[in-house]
mmCIF file of C-alpha atoms in Angstrom:
data_model
loop_
_atom_site.group_PDB
_atom_site.id
_atom_site.type_symbol
_atom_site.label_atom_id
_atom_site.label_comp_id
_atom_site.label_asym_id
_atom_site.label_seq_id
_atom_site.Cartn_x
_atom_site.Cartn_y
_atom_site.Cartn_z
ATOM 1 C CA MET E 1 15.142 0.597 -60.589
ATOM 2 C CA PRO E 2 11.405 1.400 -61.531
ATOM 3 C CA VAL E 3 8.737 2.715 -58.409
ATOM 4 C CA TYR E 4 5.596 1.295 -57.657
ATOM 5 C CA VAL E 5 2.906 2.159 -55.642
ATOM 6 C CA SER E 6 0.375 -0.171 -54.024
ATOM 7 C CA LEU E 7 -2.866 0.464 -52.555
ATOM 8 C CA VAL E 8 -3.934 -2.358 -49.710
ATOM 9 C CA LYS E 9 -7.113 -2.854 -48.319
ATOM 10 C CA PHE E 10 -7.161 -5.965 -45.574
ATOM 11 C CA THR E 11 -9.770 -8.587 -46.476
ATOM 12 C CA ARG E 12 -12.349 -9.896 -43.744
ATOM 13 C CA ASP E 13 -9.744 -12.844 -42.857
ATOM 14 C CA GLY E 14 -6.860 -10.254 -42.689
ATOM 15 C CA ILE E 15 -8.501 -8.249 -40.095
ATOM 16 C CA MET E 16 -9.860 -11.499 -38.056
ATOM 17 C CA THR E 17 -6.065 -12.743 -37.661
ATOM 18 C CA MET E 18 -4.463 -9.386 -37.513
ATOM 19 C CA LYS E 19 -3.694 -10.086 -33.885
ATOM 20 C CA ASP E 20 -1.828 -13.204 -33.799
ATOM 21 C CA GLN E 21 -0.463 -12.783 -37.372
ATOM 22 C CA GLY E 22 -0.173 -8.925 -38.217
ATOM 23 C CA VAL E 23 3.688 -8.283 -38.117
ATOM 24 C CA SER E 24 4.394 -11.911 -39.325
ATOM 25 C CA ARG E 25 2.251 -11.246 -42.628
ATOM 26 C CA SER E 26 3.839 -7.998 -43.151
ATOM 27 C CA ASP E 27 6.982 -9.480 -42.991
ATOM 28 C CA ALA E 28 6.295 -12.303 -45.501
ATOM 29 C CA VAL E 29 5.047 -9.462 -48.176
ATOM 30 C CA LYS E 30 8.247 -7.899 -47.680
ATOM 31 C CA ARG E 31 10.271 -11.002 -48.418
ATOM 32 C CA ASN E 32 7.988 -12.210 -51.017
ATOM 33 C CA ALA E 33 8.479 -9.526 -53.105
ATOM 34 C CA GLU E 34 12.704 -9.579 -52.508
ATOM 35 C CA GLU E 35 12.789 -12.758 -53.336
ATOM 36 C CA LEU E 36 11.494 -11.783 -56.878
ATOM 37 C CA GLY E 37 14.130 -8.846 -56.707
ATOM 38 C CA GLY E 38 11.812 -6.355 -55.392
ATOM 39 C CA LYS E 39 12.907 -4.322 -52.356
ATOM 40 C CA LEU E 40 10.216 -2.155 -50.171
ATOM 41 C CA LEU E 41 11.292 1.486 -49.867
ATOM 42 C CA ASN E 42 8.502 2.178 -46.948
ATOM 43 C CA ALA E 43 5.228 1.311 -46.251
ATOM 44 C CA TYR E 44 2.053 3.817 -44.451
ATOM 45 C CA TYR E 45 -0.260 2.456 -42.511
ATOM 46 C CA CYS E 46 -3.414 4.595 -43.150
ATOM 47 C CA LEU E 47 -7.123 5.574 -42.122
ATOM 48 C CA GLY E 48 -9.710 5.845 -44.940
ATOM 49 C CA GLU E 49 -9.993 3.529 -48.399
ATOM 50 C CA TYR E 50 -6.833 1.596 -48.040
ATOM 51 C CA ASP E 51 -5.037 0.385 -45.153
ATOM 52 C CA VAL E 52 -1.586 0.505 -46.212
ATOM 53 C CA VAL E 53 0.223 2.262 -49.070
ATOM 54 C CA ALA E 54 3.784 0.426 -49.816
ATOM 55 C CA ILE E 55 6.945 2.103 -52.049
ATOM 56 C CA TRP E 56 8.674 -0.039 -53.921
ATOM 57 C CA GLU E 57 11.288 -0.963 -56.203
ATOM 58 C CA PHE E 58 10.945 -3.678 -58.740
ATOM 59 C CA PRO E 59 12.857 -4.581 -62.369
ATOM 60 C CA ASP E 60 10.128 -4.567 -64.262
ATOM 61 C CA ASN E 61 6.001 -4.265 -64.646
ATOM 62 C CA LYS E 62 6.009 -8.173 -64.622
ATOM 63 C CA THR E 63 8.075 -8.768 -61.632
ATOM 64 C CA ALA E 64 5.715 -6.416 -59.876
ATOM 65 C CA MET E 65 2.839 -8.165 -61.060
ATOM 66 C CA LYS E 66 4.072 -11.362 -59.787
ATOM 67 C CA ALA E 67 4.624 -10.008 -56.798
ATOM 68 C CA ALA E 68 1.187 -8.794 -56.091
ATOM 69 C CA VAL E 69 -0.739 -11.763 -57.217
ATOM 70 C CA LYS E 70 2.029 -13.806 -55.000
ATOM 71 C CA ASN E 71 1.208 -11.657 -51.710
ATOM 72 C CA ALA E 72 -2.364 -11.022 -52.470
ATOM 73 C CA ALA E 73 -2.856 -15.078 -52.625
ATOM 74 C CA ILE E 74 -1.820 -15.134 -48.985
ATOM 75 C CA GLY E 75 -5.239 -13.955 -48.557
ATOM 76 C CA HIS E 76 -5.051 -11.402 -45.747
ATOM 77 C CA ILE E 77 -4.691 -8.209 -48.314
ATOM 78 C CA GLN E 78 -6.371 -7.115 -51.691
ATOM 79 C CA ILE E 79 -3.754 -5.145 -53.569
ATOM 80 C CA SER E 80 -3.660 -2.725 -56.129
ATOM 81 C CA THR E 81 0.130 -2.319 -57.481
ATOM 82 C CA MET E 82 0.431 0.557 -60.451
ATOM 83 C CA PRO E 83 4.130 2.175 -61.784
ATOM 84 C CA ALA E 84 5.282 5.653 -60.433
ATOM 85 C CA VAL E 85 7.045 8.514 -62.002
ATOM 86 C CA PRO E 86 9.149 10.490 -60.379
ATOM 87 C CA ARG E 87 8.535 14.185 -60.673
ATOM 88 C CA ASP E 88 11.413 15.112 -62.763
ATOM 89 C CA GLU E 89 10.941 12.570 -65.009
ATOM 90 C CA TRP E 90 7.515 13.174 -65.384
ATOM 91 C CA ALA E 91 7.974 17.070 -65.993
ATOM 92 C CA GLY E 92 10.703 15.701 -69.030
ATOM 93 C CA LEU E 93 7.684 13.840 -70.417
ATOM 94 C CA VAL E 94 5.303 17.075 -70.181
ATOM 95 C CA SER E 95 8.067 18.959 -71.420
ATOM 96 C CA GLU E 96 8.520 16.688 -74.563
ATOM 97 C CA VAL E 97 4.628 16.292 -75.238
ATOM 98 C CA PHE E 98 3.935 19.841 -75.559
ATOM 99 C CA GLY E 99 7.366 21.002 -77.091
ATOM 100 C CA GLY E 100 9.715 22.629 -74.393
ATOM 101 C CA GLN E 101 7.335 25.239 -73.947
ATOM 102 C CA LYS E 102 9.070 27.141 -70.768
ATOM 103 C CA LYS E 103 7.262 29.115 -68.036
ATOM 104 C CA LYS E 104 7.543 32.815 -68.964
#
């Protein structure tokens, strides 16, 4: 299945209600994606510009979009999701673009 990366920021409401709802909300996000056919591979909680980086599998871009909209609608996060290509696949694409040039 295709892999996607979500960059997540907590909203003001998300921060204000974290004490009472923090873990249960993250469970709801995971469940929402699973209901659409997605799978959470891993989530990393971060310092800096983004609060969470989540790695997902979804059947396609439309499903990934549906999950992002459904989860953002909860109101506690802003989410930006993008498709990701594994390194080996990316290297193959680069090779195709540049005519199969090889390292000397």
